[in-house]
Coordinates of C-alpha atoms in Angstrom, one line a residue:
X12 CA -84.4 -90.2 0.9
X13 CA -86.9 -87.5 0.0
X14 CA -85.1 -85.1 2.7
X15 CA -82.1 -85.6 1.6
X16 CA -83.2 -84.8 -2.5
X17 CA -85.0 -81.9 -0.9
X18 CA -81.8 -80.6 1.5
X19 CA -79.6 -80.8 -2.0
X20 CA -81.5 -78.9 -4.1
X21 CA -82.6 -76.0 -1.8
X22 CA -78.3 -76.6 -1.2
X23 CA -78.1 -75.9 -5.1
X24 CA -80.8 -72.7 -5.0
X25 CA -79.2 -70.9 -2.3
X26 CA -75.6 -71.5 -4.1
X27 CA -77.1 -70.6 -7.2
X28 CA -78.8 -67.4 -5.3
X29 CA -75.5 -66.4 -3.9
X30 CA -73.7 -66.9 -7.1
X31 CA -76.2 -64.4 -8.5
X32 CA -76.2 -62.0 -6.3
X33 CA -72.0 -61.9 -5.3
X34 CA -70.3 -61.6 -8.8
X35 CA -67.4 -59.4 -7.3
X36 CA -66.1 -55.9 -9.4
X37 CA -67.1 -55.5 -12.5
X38 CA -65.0 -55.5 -15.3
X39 CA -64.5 -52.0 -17.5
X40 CA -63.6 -52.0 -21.0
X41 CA -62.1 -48.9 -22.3
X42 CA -65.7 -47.4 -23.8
X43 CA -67.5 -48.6 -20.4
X44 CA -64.6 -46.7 -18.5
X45 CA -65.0 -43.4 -20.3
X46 CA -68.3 -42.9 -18.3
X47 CA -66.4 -42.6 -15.4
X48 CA -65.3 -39.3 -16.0
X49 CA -68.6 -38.3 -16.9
X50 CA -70.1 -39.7 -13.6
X51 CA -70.9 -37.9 -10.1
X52 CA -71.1 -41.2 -8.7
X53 CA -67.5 -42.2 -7.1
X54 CA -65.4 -45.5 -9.0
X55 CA -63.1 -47.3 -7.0
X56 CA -61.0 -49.2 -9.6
X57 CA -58.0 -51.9 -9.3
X58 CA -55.7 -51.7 -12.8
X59 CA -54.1 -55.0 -13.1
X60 CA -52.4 -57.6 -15.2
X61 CA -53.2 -61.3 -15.1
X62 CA -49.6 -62.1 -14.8
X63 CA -48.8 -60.4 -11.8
X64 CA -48.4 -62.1 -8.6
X65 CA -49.6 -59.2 -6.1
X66 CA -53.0 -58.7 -8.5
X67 CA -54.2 -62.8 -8.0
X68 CA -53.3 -62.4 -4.4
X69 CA -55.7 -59.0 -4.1
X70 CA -58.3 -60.2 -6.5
X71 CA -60.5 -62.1 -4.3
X72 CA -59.8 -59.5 -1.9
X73 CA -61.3 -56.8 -4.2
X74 CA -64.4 -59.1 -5.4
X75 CA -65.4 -59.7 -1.8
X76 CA -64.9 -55.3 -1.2
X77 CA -67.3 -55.3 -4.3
X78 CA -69.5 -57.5 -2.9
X79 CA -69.7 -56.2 0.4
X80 CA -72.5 -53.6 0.3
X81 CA -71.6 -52.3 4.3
X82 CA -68.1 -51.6 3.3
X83 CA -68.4 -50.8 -0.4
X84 CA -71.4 -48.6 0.3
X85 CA -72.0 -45.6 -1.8
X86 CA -69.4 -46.2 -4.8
X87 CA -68.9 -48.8 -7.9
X88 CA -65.8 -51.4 -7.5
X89 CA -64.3 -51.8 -10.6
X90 CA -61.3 -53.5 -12.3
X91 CA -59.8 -53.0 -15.5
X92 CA -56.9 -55.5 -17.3
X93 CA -54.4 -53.7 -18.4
X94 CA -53.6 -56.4 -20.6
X95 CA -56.5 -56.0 -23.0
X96 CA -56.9 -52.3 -22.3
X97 CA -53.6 -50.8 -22.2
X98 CA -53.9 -47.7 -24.3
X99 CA -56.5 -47.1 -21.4
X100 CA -53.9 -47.6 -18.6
X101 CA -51.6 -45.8 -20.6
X102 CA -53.5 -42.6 -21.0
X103 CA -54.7 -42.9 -17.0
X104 CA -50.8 -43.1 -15.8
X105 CA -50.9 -46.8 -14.9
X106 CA -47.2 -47.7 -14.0
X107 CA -47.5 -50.4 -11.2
X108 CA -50.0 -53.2 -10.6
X109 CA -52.2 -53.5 -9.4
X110 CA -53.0 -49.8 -8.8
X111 CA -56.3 -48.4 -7.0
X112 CA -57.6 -45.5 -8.1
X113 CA -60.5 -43.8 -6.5
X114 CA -62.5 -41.2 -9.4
X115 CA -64.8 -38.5 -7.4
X116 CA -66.5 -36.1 -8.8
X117 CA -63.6 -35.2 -11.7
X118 CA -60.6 -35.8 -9.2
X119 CA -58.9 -39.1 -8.6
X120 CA -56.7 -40.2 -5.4
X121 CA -54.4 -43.0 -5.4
X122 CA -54.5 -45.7 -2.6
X123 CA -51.6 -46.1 -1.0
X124 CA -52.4 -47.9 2.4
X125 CA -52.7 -51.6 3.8
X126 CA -54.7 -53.8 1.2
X127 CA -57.3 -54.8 3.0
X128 CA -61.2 -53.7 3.3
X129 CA -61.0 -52.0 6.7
X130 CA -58.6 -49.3 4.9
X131 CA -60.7 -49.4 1.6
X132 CA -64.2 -47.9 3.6
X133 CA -61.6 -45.4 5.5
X134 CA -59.6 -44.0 1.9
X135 CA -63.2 -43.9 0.5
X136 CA -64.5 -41.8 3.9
X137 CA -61.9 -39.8 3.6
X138 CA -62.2 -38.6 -0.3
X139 CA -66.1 -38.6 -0.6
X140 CA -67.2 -35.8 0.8
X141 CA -71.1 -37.2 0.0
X142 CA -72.3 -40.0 -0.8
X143 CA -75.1 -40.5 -3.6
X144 CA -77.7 -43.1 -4.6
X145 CA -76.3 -45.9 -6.8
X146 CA -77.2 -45.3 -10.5
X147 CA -80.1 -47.1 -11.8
X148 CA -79.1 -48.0 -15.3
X149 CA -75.9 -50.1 -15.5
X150 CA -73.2 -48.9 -17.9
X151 CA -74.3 -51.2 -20.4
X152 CA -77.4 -49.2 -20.6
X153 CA -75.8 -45.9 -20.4
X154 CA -73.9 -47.1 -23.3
X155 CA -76.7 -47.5 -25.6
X156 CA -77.2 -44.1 -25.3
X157 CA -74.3 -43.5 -27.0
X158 CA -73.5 -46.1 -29.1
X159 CA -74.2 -44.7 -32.7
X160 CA -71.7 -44.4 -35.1
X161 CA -69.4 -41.5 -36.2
X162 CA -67.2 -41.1 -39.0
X163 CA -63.6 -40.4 -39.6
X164 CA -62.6 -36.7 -38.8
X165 CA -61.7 -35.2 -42.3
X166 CA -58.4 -33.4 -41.9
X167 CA -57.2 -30.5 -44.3
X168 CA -54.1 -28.6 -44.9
X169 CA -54.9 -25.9 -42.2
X170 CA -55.3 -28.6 -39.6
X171 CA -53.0 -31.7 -40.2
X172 CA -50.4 -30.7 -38.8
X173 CA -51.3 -30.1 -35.2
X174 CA -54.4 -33.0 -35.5
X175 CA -51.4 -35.9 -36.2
X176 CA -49.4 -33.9 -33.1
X177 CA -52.0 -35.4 -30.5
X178 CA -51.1 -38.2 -29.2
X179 CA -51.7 -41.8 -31.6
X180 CA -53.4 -40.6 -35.4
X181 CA -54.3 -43.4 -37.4
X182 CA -55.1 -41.6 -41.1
X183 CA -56.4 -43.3 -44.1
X184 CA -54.9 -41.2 -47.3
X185 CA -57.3 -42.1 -50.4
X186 CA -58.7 -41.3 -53.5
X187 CA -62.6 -40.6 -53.9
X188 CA -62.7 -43.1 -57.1
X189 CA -60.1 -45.8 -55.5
X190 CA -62.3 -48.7 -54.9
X191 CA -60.4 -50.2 -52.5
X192 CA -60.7 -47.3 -50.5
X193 CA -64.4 -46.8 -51.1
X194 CA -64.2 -50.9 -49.9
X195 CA -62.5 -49.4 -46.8
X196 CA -64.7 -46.0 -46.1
X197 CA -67.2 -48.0 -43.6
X198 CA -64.9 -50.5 -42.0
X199 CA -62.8 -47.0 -41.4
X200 CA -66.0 -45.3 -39.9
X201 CA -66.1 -48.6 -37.7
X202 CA -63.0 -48.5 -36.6
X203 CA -63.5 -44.5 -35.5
X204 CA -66.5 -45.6 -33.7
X205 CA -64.8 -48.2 -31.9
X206 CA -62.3 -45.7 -30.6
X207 CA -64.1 -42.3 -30.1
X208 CA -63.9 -42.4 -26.5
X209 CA -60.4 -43.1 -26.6
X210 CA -58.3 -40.1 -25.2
X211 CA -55.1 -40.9 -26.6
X212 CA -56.2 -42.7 -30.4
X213 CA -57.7 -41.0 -32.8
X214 CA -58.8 -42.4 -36.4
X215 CA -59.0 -39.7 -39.4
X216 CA -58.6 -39.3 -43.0
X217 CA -57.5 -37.2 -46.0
X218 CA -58.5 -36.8 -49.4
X219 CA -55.7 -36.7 -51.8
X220 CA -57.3 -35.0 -54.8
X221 CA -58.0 -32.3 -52.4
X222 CA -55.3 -31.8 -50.6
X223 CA -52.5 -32.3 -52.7
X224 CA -49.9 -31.0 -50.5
X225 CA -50.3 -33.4 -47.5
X226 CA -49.9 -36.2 -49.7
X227 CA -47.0 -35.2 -51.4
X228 CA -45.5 -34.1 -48.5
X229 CA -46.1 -38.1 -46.6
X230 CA -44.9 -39.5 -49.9
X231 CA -48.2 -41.1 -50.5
X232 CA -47.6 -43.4 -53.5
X233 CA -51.1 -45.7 -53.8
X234 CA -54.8 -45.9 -52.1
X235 CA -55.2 -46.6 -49.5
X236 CA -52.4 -45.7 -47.8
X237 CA -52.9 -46.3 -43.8
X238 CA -50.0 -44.3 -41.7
X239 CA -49.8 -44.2 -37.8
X240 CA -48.6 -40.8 -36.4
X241 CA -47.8 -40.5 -32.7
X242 CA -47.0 -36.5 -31.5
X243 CA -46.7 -36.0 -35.2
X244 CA -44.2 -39.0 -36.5
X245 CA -44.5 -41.4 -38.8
X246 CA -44.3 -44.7 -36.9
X247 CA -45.8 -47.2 -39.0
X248 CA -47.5 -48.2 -42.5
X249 CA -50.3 -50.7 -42.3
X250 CA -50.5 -52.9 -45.2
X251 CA -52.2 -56.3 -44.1
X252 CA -56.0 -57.5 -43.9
X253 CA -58.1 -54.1 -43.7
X254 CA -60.6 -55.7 -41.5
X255 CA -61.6 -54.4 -38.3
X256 CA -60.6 -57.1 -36.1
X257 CA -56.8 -56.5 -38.0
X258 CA -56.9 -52.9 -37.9
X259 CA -57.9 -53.0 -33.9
X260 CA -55.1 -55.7 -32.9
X261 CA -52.5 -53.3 -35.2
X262 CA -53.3 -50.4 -33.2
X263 CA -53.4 -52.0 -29.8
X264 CA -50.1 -54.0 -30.8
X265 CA -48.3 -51.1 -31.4
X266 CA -49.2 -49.1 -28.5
X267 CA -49.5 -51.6 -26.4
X268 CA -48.1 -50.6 -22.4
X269 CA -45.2 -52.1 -21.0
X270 CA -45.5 -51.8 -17.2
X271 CA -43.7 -55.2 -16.1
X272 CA -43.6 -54.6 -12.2
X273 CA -40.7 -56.0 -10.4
X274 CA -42.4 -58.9 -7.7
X275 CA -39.6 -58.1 -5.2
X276 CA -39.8 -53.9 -5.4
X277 CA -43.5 -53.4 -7.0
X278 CA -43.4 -49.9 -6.7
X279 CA -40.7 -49.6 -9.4
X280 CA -41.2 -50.1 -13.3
X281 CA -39.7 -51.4 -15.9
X282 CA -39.2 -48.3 -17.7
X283 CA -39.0 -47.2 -21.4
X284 CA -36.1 -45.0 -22.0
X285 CA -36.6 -41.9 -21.8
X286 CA -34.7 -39.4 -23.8
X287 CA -32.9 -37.9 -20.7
X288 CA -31.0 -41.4 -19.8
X289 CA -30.4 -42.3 -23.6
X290 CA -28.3 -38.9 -23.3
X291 CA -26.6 -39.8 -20.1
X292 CA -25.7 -43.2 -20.9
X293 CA -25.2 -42.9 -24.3
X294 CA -24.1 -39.4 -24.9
X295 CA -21.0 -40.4 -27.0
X296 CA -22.9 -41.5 -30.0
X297 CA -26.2 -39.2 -29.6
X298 CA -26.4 -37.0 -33.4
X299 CA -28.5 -34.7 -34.7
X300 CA -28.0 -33.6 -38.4
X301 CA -25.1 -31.2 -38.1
X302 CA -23.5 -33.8 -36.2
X303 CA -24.5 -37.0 -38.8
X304 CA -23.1 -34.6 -41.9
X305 CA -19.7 -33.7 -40.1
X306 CA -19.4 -37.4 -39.6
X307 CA -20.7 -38.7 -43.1
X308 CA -18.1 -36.0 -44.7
X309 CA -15.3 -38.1 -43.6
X310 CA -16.0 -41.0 -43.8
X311 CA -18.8 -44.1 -43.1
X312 CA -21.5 -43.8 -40.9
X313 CA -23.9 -46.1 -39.1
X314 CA -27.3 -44.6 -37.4
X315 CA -29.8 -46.3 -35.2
X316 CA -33.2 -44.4 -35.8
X317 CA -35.6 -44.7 -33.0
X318 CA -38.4 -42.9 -30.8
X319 CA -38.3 -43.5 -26.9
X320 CA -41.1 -45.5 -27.3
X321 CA -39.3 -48.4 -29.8
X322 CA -36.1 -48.8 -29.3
X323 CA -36.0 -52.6 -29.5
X324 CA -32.2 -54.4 -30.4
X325 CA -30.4 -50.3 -28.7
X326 CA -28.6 -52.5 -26.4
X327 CA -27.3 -54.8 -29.1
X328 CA -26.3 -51.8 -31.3
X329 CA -24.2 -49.9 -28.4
X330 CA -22.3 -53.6 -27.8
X331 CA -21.9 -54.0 -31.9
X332 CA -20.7 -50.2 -31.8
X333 CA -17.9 -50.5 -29.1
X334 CA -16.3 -53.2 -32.0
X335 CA -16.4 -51.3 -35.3
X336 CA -13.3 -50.2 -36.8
X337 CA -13.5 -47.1 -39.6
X338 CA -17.5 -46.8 -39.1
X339 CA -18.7 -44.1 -36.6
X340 CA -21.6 -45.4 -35.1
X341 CA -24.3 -43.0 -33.8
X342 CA -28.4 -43.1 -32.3
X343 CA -31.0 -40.5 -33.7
X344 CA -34.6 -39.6 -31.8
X345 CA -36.8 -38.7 -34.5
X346 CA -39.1 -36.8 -31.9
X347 CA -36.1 -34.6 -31.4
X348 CA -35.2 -34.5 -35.6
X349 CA -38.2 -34.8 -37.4
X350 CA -37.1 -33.4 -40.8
X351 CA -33.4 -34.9 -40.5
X352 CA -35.5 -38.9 -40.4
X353 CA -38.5 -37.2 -42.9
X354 CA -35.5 -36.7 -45.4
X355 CA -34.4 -39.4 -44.9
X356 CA -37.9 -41.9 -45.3
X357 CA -37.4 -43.2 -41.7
X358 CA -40.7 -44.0 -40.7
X359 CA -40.9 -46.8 -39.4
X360 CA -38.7 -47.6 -35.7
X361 CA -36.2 -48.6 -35.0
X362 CA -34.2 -48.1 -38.2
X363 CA -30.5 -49.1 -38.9
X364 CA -29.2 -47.3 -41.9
X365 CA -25.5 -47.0 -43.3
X366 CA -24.1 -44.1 -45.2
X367 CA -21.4 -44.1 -47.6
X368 CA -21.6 -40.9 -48.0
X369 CA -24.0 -37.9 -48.2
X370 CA -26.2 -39.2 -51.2
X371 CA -25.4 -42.8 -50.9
X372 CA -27.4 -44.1 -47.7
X373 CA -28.7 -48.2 -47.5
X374 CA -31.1 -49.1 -44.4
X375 CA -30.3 -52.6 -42.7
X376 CA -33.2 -55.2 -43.0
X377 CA -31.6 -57.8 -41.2
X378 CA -31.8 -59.7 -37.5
X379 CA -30.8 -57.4 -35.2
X380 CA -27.8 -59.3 -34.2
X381 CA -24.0 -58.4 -33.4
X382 CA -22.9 -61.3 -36.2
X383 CA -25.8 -59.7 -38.7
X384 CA -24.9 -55.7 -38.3
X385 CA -21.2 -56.6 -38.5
X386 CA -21.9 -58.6 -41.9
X387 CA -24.1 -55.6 -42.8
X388 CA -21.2 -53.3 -42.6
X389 CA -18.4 -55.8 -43.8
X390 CA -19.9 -55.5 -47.0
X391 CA -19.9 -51.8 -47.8
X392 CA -16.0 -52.1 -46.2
X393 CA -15.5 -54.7 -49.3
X394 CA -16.7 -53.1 -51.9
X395 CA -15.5 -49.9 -51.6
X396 CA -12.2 -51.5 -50.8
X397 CA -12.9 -53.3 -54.5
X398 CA -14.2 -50.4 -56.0
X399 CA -11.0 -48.5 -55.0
X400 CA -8.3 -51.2 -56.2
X401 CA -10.5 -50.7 -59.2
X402 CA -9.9 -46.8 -59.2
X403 CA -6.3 -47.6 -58.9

């Protein structure tokens, strides 16, 4: 009986010892990954989502090439979820998972071969010229290093226009005396924090008794006023709990990356549309202002307002458009027309808006449904239809 107690717990050591010492690829958030670009030591990483069927099948695959230190010799074997870090996998070009990616030196190569270890150590070969000594500290540690906080970059009148043009600007318009906004100032300094090694989100702020201008020119009405520009459009207001917890989910939310991989053809995406193909297979009701003026000057109009990157219920307006009946229907980009959808106070996507004429213009609020839209527009047709027996 003593051998056997003995036997189970030197059974429970060793499986507590291999536990310990086998804990597959680590996992990179978006500030841990940053350091990868900034390393000379070579990162093999496998972008995935925990939905898709090809990533469970390779993940114990890629935790026992982390674990293996013959075969993973002389790199790091990472993973990063693209479902909690997509703006990440959005800024590195992630379109497929999973997707390996091998970061040398300032150059990265994409694996394309047989999943399985042999052709791991041979891809790595190849692409690392040298090998160097594992680094010493972990990233954790390395992170310390840089973990102190920065503030919101103050934009002016000289510079706010090209600053909101880069990529995702998340800007915080406030008065110095507003006390919600001095409430705000250090949960706003957080949030920068949180995000300055993010490539493609960038948190800032302007002063509206400064910098008049700006303010009147973004129709800022009350402080705080929290506006998300991406490539210089307005696509959303914040207005719920300014905490940092909300304010991170909003932003994630509303970039978040939709790369859906088809199981069958994994190579393939589920695209956004882009602006080419919204041309080609809509071209018949693609405007632009000339174009939404000629039509309005005759007669009622209805516009979908959109950016290629929100264009949820398109589909449901082209079907609704193929019915209507003395309503030209028509779809704006506002990356194409920024001052025709800044006139008009589109900044928010998508927007459905109908226009009586050229002063008289009324967005839709309603489910993006065939049955709603064709209410929506039923209306106007009634009572201008009154409004003309009226006349009469």
């Amino acid at each position: 009986m003593r051998r056997h107690e003995i036997f189970l717990f030197y059974l429970w050591v060793s499986q507590y010892f291999v536990k310990a010492v086998t804990n597959g690829a680590e996992s990179y958030s978006t500030q841990s990954f940053e350091l990868v670009h900034h390393s000379s030591y070579p990162h093999f990483v496998m972008f995935y989502a925990p939905w898709c069927g090809h990533c469970k099948r390779m993940q114990p695959l890629w935790d026992k090439y982390a674990d293996d230190k013959v075969y993973s010799k002389g790199i790091k074997v990472a993973k990063v979820d693209c479902t909690l870090n997509t703006p990440l996998c959005a800024s590195e070009g992630i379109k497929a998972y999973p997707t390996l990616l091998l970061f040398v030196n300032q150059e990265r190569y994409t694996f394309r071969g047989n999943r399985n270890i042999g052709e791991f150590k041979q891809f790595v070969e190849k692409n690392v010229k040298t090998t160097v000594e594992a680094p010493s500290e972990t990233f954790e540690n390395q992170l310390e290093e840089d973990n102190s906080d920065v503030e919101a970059e103050q934009l002016f009148f000289r510079n706010f226009k090209t600053k909101i043009n880069e990529h995702y600007t998340f800007v915080d318009f406030y008065a110095p005396w507003c006390s919600h906004c001095i409430a705000l100032q250090p949960v706003w300094n957080q949030l920068a924090t949180r995000f300055k090694h993010n490539k493609i989100v960038k948190i800032a702020k302007v002063d509206c008794t400064t910098e008049k201008v700006i303010c009147k020119e973004q129709n800022i009405q009350a402080y705080p006023s929290l506006h998300l520009y991406k490539d210089g459009v307005l696509i959303k207001q914040y207005n719920k709990e300014r905490t940092l917890k909300s304010l991170v989910s909003f932003i994630e939310e509303t970039i978040k990356f939709d790369a859906e991989v088809d199981e069958k053809t994994p190579h393939l995406l589920k695209k956004s549309v882009s602006e080419l193909s919204l041309h080609e297979k809509y071209k018949e009701l693609v405007m632009n202002e000339y174009t939404l003026v000629f039509h309005m000057k005759s007669g009622f109009v209805i516009v979908f307002f959109y950016i290629p990157s929100l264009i949820d219920g398109l589909e449901i307006f082209v079907e609704f458009s193929k019915e209507l009946s003395g309503v030209v229907p028509g779809i704006v980009n506002c990356e194409e027309n920024k001052e025709l959808c800044t006139k008009l106070s589109v900044r928010t996507y998508p927007k459905i808006i109908f226009f009586e004429n050229l002063n008289d213009y009324f967005p839709y609020f309603g489910d993006r449904t065939k049955v709603g839209l064709h209410a929506f527009v039923k209306s106007f047709k009634n009572k201008n239809s009154k409004d003309s027996k009226e006349e009469l």
